[in-house]
Amino acid sequence: MSDKVIIFDTTLRDGEQSPGASMTKDEKVRIARQLERLKVDVIEAGFAASSEGDFQAISAVAAAVKDSIVCSLARANDKDITRASDALKAAKAKRIHAFLATSPLHMAVKLRMSPEEVLEQAKRSIRFARNLAEDIEFSAEDGYRSEIDFLSRVVEAVIKEGATTINIPDTVGYATPELYGEFIKALRTRVPNSDKAVWSVHCHNDLGMAVANSLAGVKIGGARQIECTINGLGERAGNTALEEIVMSLRTRKDYFDMVCGIDASQIVPASKLVSQITGFVVQPNKAVVGANAFAHASGIHQDGILKNRETYEIMRAEDVGWSTNKIVLGKLSGRNAFKQRLQELGITVEAEADLNEAFARFKALADQKAEIFDEDIIAIMSDSAAEEGEHYHFISLSQHSETGERPKSRVTFRMGEKEVSSEAEGNGPVDASLNAIEEIAKSGAEQLLYSVNAITSGTQSQGEVTVRLAKGGRIVNGVGTDPDIIAASAKAYLSALNKLHDPSQAKLNAQMTP
Ligand code: KIV
Ligand code: ZN
């Protein structure tokens, strides 16, 4: 029988460490629900000690998820581990994930600890964690650049203390597939009690080899857990992409001879949701989830596909959840049809008032746009979820621009309890609108990125705008959607300001000392 590979998703923790990808509690819960539908084995919901906001988000995910193990990251110290355990209280199945760096460079420069001190700290922390949970993961941060003798001693010791999963990260994406696979294999051979824990791989994508390295860790090294994120989201060049791992294991089962429990038909919905919430657009040529992943432009390919799909396709688009953009609803659709479509998309709306509010948004959009697609509904629900308790809220916009003239824009929005309006000029209508908002909000934030993406095809599509702002060492992304891209831009800017305004979102960096 084929071995099972555990899929550990860290979109909500390591993925969130991408600049600007920080998510609110509600956004994390929405993504966690989708990860549960995807049937991931473990959901790493965050890093409880990093901020009050993240603690609350992990607690909410722990309460919402029933079928996956919910996990929190913690530095290897009693305070962080207690915080992780407290955040996971409501979880049906919980995992505490403690990490400590073991490479010479990290120990000397970052931790300022001797190898013996690191060994003792690792043992102490796992002993402590074992009193709070049964399922304990230990990660040797920068494990791949660690000395194998020392790392073997640490791993043996933490397994003795009760660690049930041992994760060997390639924190900086330095590994190559064969070398990484051999490293994991050598470690497993050296550690006398290696069979008492599940071995896990966690690879970053700095050299574009994260997926290949993870698969080698499994195939050559004998690891049985892969840590990954939707769309490969993550710090710098990102993490191992879940969708590529899952489809590699499935498509090349002849070679890997391994199975995982993922429901692949939920991959594309998960990819779209993460992209919409974080504002990280998926590149068109991205494997499995890119818009072009199953598109055939060349005549020779099209001809081949028509004769026999397998001439140029190794996977089927429908197997990973691509549905040809179907028109789901329109102006005449009623509340029940809308509610049913939400259910089919796996979106739960608990309160009747929230459903009514979302339906009103749907009707307003259907007045502007004849055809409403699944992506539009997801965007409506993102907007509805965002509105609760937000400080800034878009109301309306009017703008005037004529060729050769400097455009003017007037934006009305809610700021706290007050409705405010402001007018400004700019280089273009978008610039004028953001200037008008800034005139009143006076955030002083630096704009790092502005991007527009059509969420479906054609000029009928809603524009999805991402604005990335930086202020006081924090970087946030705001996302806004609207058939009018100038309004979408104003919404995105206000959404980014809301994130800057929320102090509970200010996070401690996961790479800090224990
Ligand atoms: O990349 C890394 O080393 C990590 C650990 C904290 C698991 O994300
Ligand atoms: Zn990482």
Coordinates of C-alpha atoms in Angstrom, one line a residue, residues 9-510:
D9 CA -0.6 24.1 5.3
T10 CA 1.0 27.3 6.6
T11 CA -0.6 29.9 4.4
L12 CA -2.0 31.6 7.5
R13 CA 1.4 31.7 9.2
D14 CA 4.4 31.5 6.9
G15 CA 2.3 32.8 4.0
E16 CA 1.2 35.7 6.1
Q17 CA 4.8 36.7 6.5
S18 CA 4.9 38.0 2.9
P19 CA 5.1 41.8 2.9
G20 CA 1.5 43.1 3.2
A21 CA -0.2 39.7 3.3
S22 CA -1.3 40.0 7.0
M23 CA -4.8 38.8 7.4
T24 CA -7.6 39.8 9.8
K25 CA -9.3 37.3 12.1
D26 CA -12.3 36.9 9.7
E27 CA -10.1 36.5 6.7
K28 CA -8.2 33.8 8.4
V29 CA -11.4 32.0 9.4
R30 CA -12.6 32.1 5.8
I31 CA -9.4 30.7 4.4
A32 CA -9.2 28.1 7.2
R33 CA -12.7 26.9 6.2
Q34 CA -11.6 26.5 2.6
L35 CA -8.5 24.6 3.7
E36 CA -10.7 22.3 5.7
R37 CA -12.8 21.7 2.5
L38 CA -9.5 21.1 0.7
K39 CA -8.9 18.4 3.4
V40 CA -5.5 19.6 4.5
D41 CA -4.3 17.5 7.5
V42 CA -2.9 20.4 9.5
I43 CA -3.7 24.1 9.4
E44 CA -1.0 26.3 10.9
A45 CA -3.3 29.3 11.8
G46 CA -0.6 31.7 13.0
F47 CA 1.9 32.6 15.6
A48 CA 0.0 33.2 18.8
A49 CA 2.6 35.2 20.7
S50 CA 3.3 37.5 17.7
S51 CA 0.3 39.8 18.4
E52 CA -3.1 40.0 20.2
G53 CA -4.7 40.0 16.8
D54 CA -3.0 36.8 15.8
F55 CA -3.9 35.2 19.1
Q56 CA -7.6 36.0 18.5
A57 CA -7.4 34.8 14.9
I58 CA -5.9 31.4 15.9
S59 CA -8.6 31.0 18.6
A60 CA -11.3 31.8 16.0
V61 CA -9.8 29.3 13.5
A62 CA -9.5 26.7 16.3
A63 CA -13.2 27.1 17.1
A64 CA -14.3 27.1 13.5
V65 CA -12.4 24.1 12.1
K66 CA -13.5 20.5 12.9
D67 CA -11.8 18.2 10.5
S68 CA -8.2 19.4 10.4
I69 CA -5.6 19.7 13.2
V70 CA -5.1 23.4 14.1
C71 CA -1.6 24.5 14.9
S72 CA 0.1 27.6 16.3
L73 CA 3.8 28.4 15.9
A74 CA 5.8 29.3 19.1
R75 CA 9.4 30.2 19.8
A76 CA 10.9 27.5 22.0
N77 CA 10.1 29.1 25.3
D78 CA 7.5 28.6 28.0
K79 CA 5.7 32.0 27.4
D80 CA 5.2 31.5 23.7
I81 CA 4.2 27.8 24.1
T82 CA 1.7 28.7 26.8
R83 CA 0.3 31.4 24.5
A84 CA 0.0 28.9 21.6
S85 CA -1.7 26.4 23.8
D86 CA -4.2 29.0 25.1
A87 CA -5.0 30.1 21.6
L88 CA -5.7 26.5 20.6
K89 CA -8.1 25.8 23.5
A90 CA -11.2 25.4 21.4
A91 CA -9.5 23.1 18.8
K92 CA -10.9 19.6 18.4
A93 CA -7.3 18.5 17.5
K94 CA -4.4 20.8 18.3
R95 CA -0.7 20.9 17.6
I96 CA 2.0 23.1 19.2
H97 CA 4.8 23.9 16.8
A98 CA 8.0 25.1 18.6
F99 CA 11.0 26.3 16.7
L100 CA 14.6 27.1 17.5
A101 CA 17.5 27.8 15.2
T102 CA 20.3 25.2 15.0
S103 CA 22.7 26.5 12.3
P104 CA 26.1 27.9 13.5
L105 CA 25.2 31.3 11.9
H106 CA 21.8 31.7 13.5
M107 CA 23.0 30.4 16.9
A108 CA 25.9 32.8 17.1
V109 CA 24.5 35.9 15.5
K110 CA 20.8 35.8 16.0
L111 CA 20.3 33.8 19.2
R112 CA 23.8 34.6 20.7
M113 CA 23.7 31.1 22.3
S114 CA 26.2 28.3 22.4
P115 CA 25.2 25.0 20.8
E116 CA 24.9 23.4 24.3
E117 CA 22.6 26.2 25.4
V118 CA 20.5 25.6 22.3
L119 CA 20.3 21.9 22.9
E120 CA 19.2 22.5 26.5
Q121 CA 16.6 25.1 25.5
A122 CA 15.2 22.8 22.8
K123 CA 14.8 20.0 25.3
R124 CA 13.3 22.2 28.0
S125 CA 10.8 23.7 25.7
I126 CA 9.5 20.4 24.3
R127 CA 9.3 18.9 27.8
F128 CA 7.1 22.0 28.7
A129 CA 5.0 21.7 25.6
R130 CA 4.3 18.0 26.2
N131 CA 2.4 19.0 29.3
L132 CA 0.1 21.1 27.3
A133 CA -0.6 19.0 24.2
E134 CA 0.2 15.5 22.8
D135 CA 0.9 16.6 19.3
I136 CA 4.1 18.5 19.3
E137 CA 6.2 19.6 16.3
F138 CA 9.8 20.7 16.7
S139 CA 11.4 22.8 13.9
A140 CA 15.1 23.2 13.7
E141 CA 15.2 26.6 12.0
D142 CA 17.8 26.9 9.3
G143 CA 18.1 23.2 9.8
Y144 CA 19.5 22.5 6.3
R145 CA 22.5 24.8 7.0
S146 CA 23.1 23.1 10.4
E147 CA 26.0 20.7 11.3
I148 CA 24.6 17.3 10.9
D149 CA 26.2 15.9 14.1
F150 CA 24.8 18.7 16.3
L151 CA 21.4 18.6 14.6
S152 CA 21.2 14.8 15.1
R153 CA 21.8 15.3 18.9
V154 CA 19.1 18.0 19.0
V155 CA 16.6 15.9 17.1
E156 CA 17.3 12.8 19.2
A157 CA 16.9 14.8 22.4
V158 CA 13.6 16.4 21.4
I159 CA 12.1 13.1 20.3
K160 CA 13.0 11.7 23.7
E161 CA 11.2 14.7 25.3
G162 CA 8.1 13.9 23.3
A163 CA 8.2 15.7 20.0
T164 CA 6.0 13.8 17.6
T165 CA 7.0 15.6 14.4
I166 CA 10.5 16.7 13.4
N167 CA 10.7 19.5 10.8
I168 CA 13.9 20.3 9.0
P169 CA 13.4 23.6 7.2
D170 CA 15.4 25.0 4.4
T171 CA 14.7 28.4 5.8
V172 CA 16.7 30.4 3.2
G173 CA 15.9 28.3 0.2
Y174 CA 19.6 27.2 -0.2
A175 CA 19.1 23.5 -0.8
T176 CA 19.0 21.5 -4.1
P177 CA 16.8 18.5 -4.5
E178 CA 19.3 15.6 -4.3
L179 CA 21.3 17.2 -1.5
Y180 CA 18.3 18.0 0.6
G181 CA 16.8 14.5 0.1
E182 CA 20.2 13.0 1.1
F183 CA 20.4 15.3 4.1
I184 CA 17.1 14.2 5.5
K185 CA 18.0 10.5 4.8
A186 CA 21.3 10.9 6.6
L187 CA 19.7 12.5 9.6
R188 CA 17.1 9.8 9.8
T189 CA 19.8 7.2 9.7
R190 CA 21.9 8.8 12.4
V191 CA 19.1 9.6 14.9
P192 CA 18.6 6.3 16.9
N193 CA 14.9 7.1 17.8
S194 CA 14.0 8.5 14.3
D195 CA 11.2 6.1 13.9
K196 CA 9.3 7.6 16.9
A197 CA 8.5 10.8 15.0
V198 CA 7.1 11.9 11.6
W199 CA 9.7 13.7 9.6
S200 CA 8.7 16.8 7.9
V201 CA 10.1 19.1 5.1
H202 CA 9.6 22.9 4.9
C203 CA 11.3 24.6 1.9
H204 CA 11.6 28.2 0.9
N205 CA 11.7 29.1 -2.8
D206 CA 14.6 31.5 -3.1
L207 CA 16.2 29.5 -5.9
G208 CA 12.9 28.3 -7.3
M209 CA 13.4 24.7 -6.0
A210 CA 11.1 24.6 -3.0
V211 CA 8.7 22.1 -4.6
A212 CA 11.4 19.9 -6.0
N213 CA 13.3 20.0 -2.7
S214 CA 10.2 19.0 -0.7
L215 CA 9.5 16.1 -3.1
A216 CA 13.1 14.9 -2.8
G217 CA 12.8 15.2 1.0
V218 CA 9.9 12.7 0.7
K219 CA 11.2 10.5 -2.0
I220 CA 14.9 10.3 -1.1
G221 CA 14.8 11.4 2.5
G222 CA 11.7 9.4 3.7
A223 CA 9.9 12.5 5.2
R224 CA 6.1 12.0 5.4
Q225 CA 4.9 15.6 6.0
I226 CA 5.2 18.5 3.6
E227 CA 4.8 22.1 4.8
C228 CA 3.4 24.3 2.1
T229 CA 1.2 27.2 1.2
I230 CA -1.6 28.0 -1.3
N231 CA -0.1 29.7 -4.4
G232 CA 3.4 29.3 -2.8
L233 CA 2.7 32.4 -0.8
G234 CA 5.4 33.3 1.7
E235 CA 8.3 35.5 2.7
R236 CA 10.7 36.6 -0.1
A237 CA 10.2 34.2 -3.0
G238 CA 7.7 32.2 -1.1
N239 CA 7.2 28.7 0.2
T240 CA 6.5 25.3 -1.4
A241 CA 3.2 25.6 -3.4
L242 CA 0.6 23.2 -2.1
E243 CA -1.1 22.8 -5.4
E244 CA 2.1 21.8 -7.2
I245 CA 2.9 19.2 -4.5
V246 CA -0.5 17.7 -4.5
M247 CA -0.7 17.4 -8.3
S248 CA 2.9 16.1 -8.6
L249 CA 2.0 13.3 -6.1
R250 CA -1.2 12.5 -8.0
T251 CA 0.0 12.9 -11.6
R252 CA 3.3 11.0 -10.9
K253 CA 1.9 8.4 -8.5
D254 CA 3.8 5.9 -10.7
Y255 CA 7.0 7.4 -9.4
F256 CA 6.3 8.7 -5.9
D257 CA 4.0 5.9 -4.9
M258 CA 2.4 8.1 -2.2
V259 CA -1.0 9.4 -1.5
C260 CA -2.4 12.5 0.3
G261 CA -5.9 13.2 1.5
I262 CA -6.4 16.4 -0.4
D263 CA -9.6 17.0 -2.4
A264 CA -8.0 18.5 -5.5
S265 CA -11.2 19.9 -6.8
Q266 CA -11.0 22.6 -4.1
I267 CA -7.5 23.8 -5.2
V268 CA -8.6 26.5 -7.6
P269 CA -11.3 28.0 -5.3
A270 CA -8.6 28.0 -2.5
S271 CA -6.1 29.7 -4.8
K272 CA -8.6 32.4 -5.8
L273 CA -9.7 33.0 -2.2
V274 CA -6.2 33.5 -1.0
S275 CA -5.3 35.7 -3.9
Q276 CA -8.4 37.9 -3.4
I277 CA -7.9 38.2 0.4
T278 CA -4.2 38.9 0.3
G279 CA -4.0 40.9 -2.9
F280 CA -1.2 38.7 -4.2
V281 CA -2.2 38.1 -7.8
V282 CA -1.4 34.6 -9.2
Q283 CA 0.9 34.9 -12.3
P284 CA -0.8 33.6 -15.4
N285 CA 1.8 30.9 -16.2
K286 CA 1.8 29.6 -12.6
A287 CA 1.6 25.8 -12.6
V288 CA -1.9 24.3 -11.8
V289 CA -3.6 27.6 -10.7
G290 CA -2.4 30.2 -13.2
A291 CA -5.0 31.4 -15.7
N292 CA -2.9 30.0 -18.6
A293 CA -2.1 26.6 -16.9
F294 CA -4.6 24.8 -19.1
A295 CA -4.9 27.3 -22.0
H296 CA -3.6 26.2 -25.4
A297 CA -2.8 29.0 -27.8
S298 CA -0.7 27.4 -30.5
G299 CA -2.6 25.8 -33.4
I300 CA -0.6 22.6 -33.3
H301 CA -1.4 22.1 -29.6
Q302 CA -5.1 22.9 -30.1
D303 CA -5.3 20.4 -32.9
G304 CA -3.6 17.8 -30.8
I305 CA -5.9 18.4 -27.8
L306 CA -8.9 18.1 -30.0
K307 CA -7.7 14.7 -31.3
N308 CA -6.7 13.4 -27.9
R309 CA -6.5 15.5 -24.7
E310 CA -3.4 13.6 -23.5
T311 CA -1.3 14.8 -26.4
Y312 CA -0.6 18.1 -24.5
E313 CA -2.3 17.7 -21.1
I314 CA -1.1 15.7 -18.1
M315 CA -3.9 16.9 -15.8
R316 CA -7.5 17.8 -16.3
A317 CA -8.5 21.4 -15.5
E318 CA -11.7 20.2 -13.9
D319 CA -9.8 17.9 -11.5
V320 CA -8.3 20.9 -9.8
G321 CA -11.5 22.9 -9.7
W322 CA -11.3 25.0 -12.9
S323 CA -14.8 25.5 -14.1
T324 CA -15.3 27.4 -17.4
N325 CA -16.5 30.8 -16.2
K326 CA -20.1 30.0 -15.8
I327 CA -22.7 32.7 -15.4
V328 CA -24.2 31.8 -12.1
L329 CA -26.6 34.6 -11.3
G330 CA -28.0 37.8 -12.7
K331 CA -30.3 40.7 -12.0
L332 CA -33.4 38.5 -11.8
S333 CA -32.0 35.9 -9.4
G334 CA -33.7 35.8 -6.0
R335 CA -32.4 35.6 -2.5
N336 CA -32.7 31.8 -2.4
A337 CA -30.7 31.3 -5.5
F338 CA -28.0 33.6 -4.1
K339 CA -28.1 31.7 -0.8
Q340 CA -27.7 28.4 -2.5
R341 CA -24.8 29.6 -4.6
L342 CA -23.1 30.7 -1.4
Q343 CA -23.5 27.2 0.0
E344 CA -22.2 25.6 -3.2
L345 CA -19.1 27.9 -2.9
G346 CA -18.8 26.8 0.7
I347 CA -19.4 30.2 2.2
T348 CA -21.2 30.1 5.5
V349 CA -23.3 33.1 6.5
E350 CA -24.5 32.6 10.0
A351 CA -26.7 35.7 10.7
E352 CA -29.8 36.5 8.7
A353 CA -28.9 40.2 8.7
D354 CA -25.5 39.4 7.2
L355 CA -27.2 37.4 4.4
N356 CA -29.6 40.3 3.7
E357 CA -26.7 42.7 3.6
A358 CA -24.7 40.5 1.2
F359 CA -27.8 40.0 -1.0
A360 CA -28.3 43.8 -1.2
R361 CA -24.7 44.1 -2.4
F362 CA -25.3 41.4 -4.9
K363 CA -28.4 43.2 -6.3
A364 CA -26.4 46.5 -6.5
L365 CA -23.7 44.7 -8.5
A366 CA -26.2 43.0 -10.7
D367 CA -27.6 46.4 -11.6
Q368 CA -24.2 47.5 -12.8
K369 CA -23.1 44.2 -14.4
A370 CA -25.4 41.7 -16.2
E371 CA -23.5 38.5 -15.5
I372 CA -22.4 37.6 -12.0
F373 CA -19.7 34.9 -11.7
D374 CA -18.4 32.9 -8.8
E375 CA -15.4 35.3 -8.5
D376 CA -17.9 38.2 -8.2
I377 CA -19.7 36.5 -5.3
I378 CA -16.4 35.8 -3.5
A379 CA -15.5 39.5 -3.9
I380 CA -18.9 40.6 -2.6
M381 CA -18.5 38.3 0.5
S382 CA -14.9 39.7 1.1
D383 CA -16.3 43.2 1.0
S384 CA -19.2 42.3 3.4
A385 CA -16.8 40.6 5.8
A386 CA -14.4 43.5 5.8
E387 CA -17.0 46.1 6.7
E388 CA -17.6 45.0 10.3
G389 CA -15.9 47.4 12.6
E390 CA -13.8 49.1 10.0
H391 CA -12.7 52.7 10.6
Y392 CA -12.8 53.8 6.9
H393 CA -15.6 52.9 4.6
F394 CA -16.1 53.9 0.9
I395 CA -19.4 55.6 0.1
S396 CA -19.1 57.2 -3.3
L397 CA -16.9 58.8 -5.9
S398 CA -17.3 61.2 -8.7
Q399 CA -14.5 62.3 -11.0
H400 CA -13.8 64.5 -14.0
S401 CA -11.1 64.0 -16.5
E402 CA -10.6 65.2 -20.1
T403 CA -7.7 64.6 -22.4
G404 CA -5.1 67.2 -21.8
E405 CA -6.6 68.3 -18.4
R406 CA -5.5 67.4 -14.9
P407 CA -8.2 65.0 -13.6
K408 CA -10.2 65.9 -10.5
S409 CA -11.9 63.5 -8.1
R410 CA -14.3 63.8 -5.2
V411 CA -14.5 60.9 -2.8
T412 CA -17.0 60.5 0.0
F413 CA -16.3 58.0 2.8
R414 CA -17.0 57.2 6.4
M415 CA -14.2 57.9 8.8
G416 CA -15.1 56.6 12.3
E417 CA -18.6 57.9 12.9
K418 CA -18.4 60.8 10.4
E419 CA -19.2 61.0 6.7
V420 CA -16.5 63.1 5.0
S421 CA -15.9 64.3 1.4
S422 CA -12.8 65.6 -0.2
E423 CA -11.7 66.7 -3.6
A424 CA -8.3 66.6 -5.2
E425 CA -6.4 66.6 -8.4
G426 CA -3.8 64.1 -9.6
N427 CA -1.8 62.8 -12.5
G428 CA -4.7 60.5 -13.4
P429 CA -8.2 59.7 -12.1
V430 CA -6.8 57.0 -9.7
D431 CA -4.1 59.3 -8.4
A432 CA -6.7 62.1 -7.9
S433 CA -9.0 59.8 -5.9
L434 CA -6.3 58.5 -3.6
N435 CA -5.0 62.1 -3.1
A436 CA -8.6 63.1 -2.1
I437 CA -8.7 60.4 0.5
E438 CA -5.3 61.2 1.8
E439 CA -6.2 64.9 2.1
I440 CA -8.5 63.9 5.0
A441 CA -7.1 60.7 6.3
K442 CA -3.6 62.2 6.5
S443 CA -2.0 58.7 7.0
G444 CA 1.4 59.8 5.6
A445 CA 1.9 56.2 4.5
E446 CA 4.2 55.4 1.6
Q447 CA 2.7 53.7 -1.4
L448 CA 4.8 50.6 -2.3
L449 CA 2.5 49.0 -4.9
Y450 CA -0.6 49.6 -7.0
S451 CA -1.9 46.9 -9.2
V452 CA -5.1 46.2 -11.2
N453 CA -6.4 42.8 -12.2
A454 CA -9.6 41.7 -13.9
I455 CA -11.3 39.1 -11.7
T456 CA -13.0 37.5 -14.6
S457 CA -12.5 37.8 -18.4
G458 CA -13.6 40.7 -20.6
T459 CA -14.2 44.4 -20.0
Q460 CA -17.4 43.5 -18.2
S461 CA -15.2 42.2 -15.4
Q462 CA -14.9 43.8 -12.0
G463 CA -11.5 45.3 -11.4
E464 CA -9.6 44.1 -8.4
V465 CA -7.1 46.6 -7.1
T466 CA -4.3 46.0 -4.6
V467 CA -2.6 48.9 -2.9
R468 CA 0.4 48.2 -0.6
L469 CA 1.2 50.8 2.0
A470 CA 4.1 51.1 4.4
K471 CA 4.2 53.1 7.7
G472 CA 6.2 52.8 10.9
G473 CA 7.8 49.5 9.8
R474 CA 4.5 47.9 8.9
I475 CA 3.5 46.9 5.4
V476 CA -0.1 46.2 4.6
N477 CA -2.1 45.3 1.5
G478 CA -5.6 46.6 0.8
V479 CA -7.8 45.0 -1.8
G480 CA -10.9 46.6 -3.5
T481 CA -13.2 45.3 -6.2
D482 CA -15.7 47.2 -8.3
P483 CA -16.7 47.3 -12.0
D484 CA -15.3 50.9 -11.9
I485 CA -11.5 50.6 -11.4
I486 CA -11.3 54.1 -9.9
A487 CA -13.8 53.1 -7.2
A488 CA -12.0 49.8 -6.8
S489 CA -8.8 51.8 -6.2
A490 CA -10.4 54.0 -3.6
K491 CA -11.8 51.0 -1.8
A492 CA -8.4 49.3 -1.9
Y493 CA -6.7 52.4 -0.4
L494 CA -9.3 52.6 2.4
S495 CA -8.9 48.9 3.1
A496 CA -5.1 49.3 3.4
L497 CA -5.7 52.3 5.8
N498 CA -8.0 50.2 7.9
K499 CA -5.3 47.6 8.3
L500 CA -2.8 50.3 9.3
H501 CA -5.4 51.7 11.7
D502 CA -5.8 48.3 13.5
P503 CA -3.0 48.1 16.2
S504 CA -3.8 44.4 16.9
Q505 CA -2.5 43.6 13.4
A506 CA 1.1 44.8 14.3
K507 CA 3.0 41.6 14.5
L508 CA 6.3 40.4 15.9
N509 CA 8.5 38.8 13.3
A510 CA 8.6 35.0 13.5

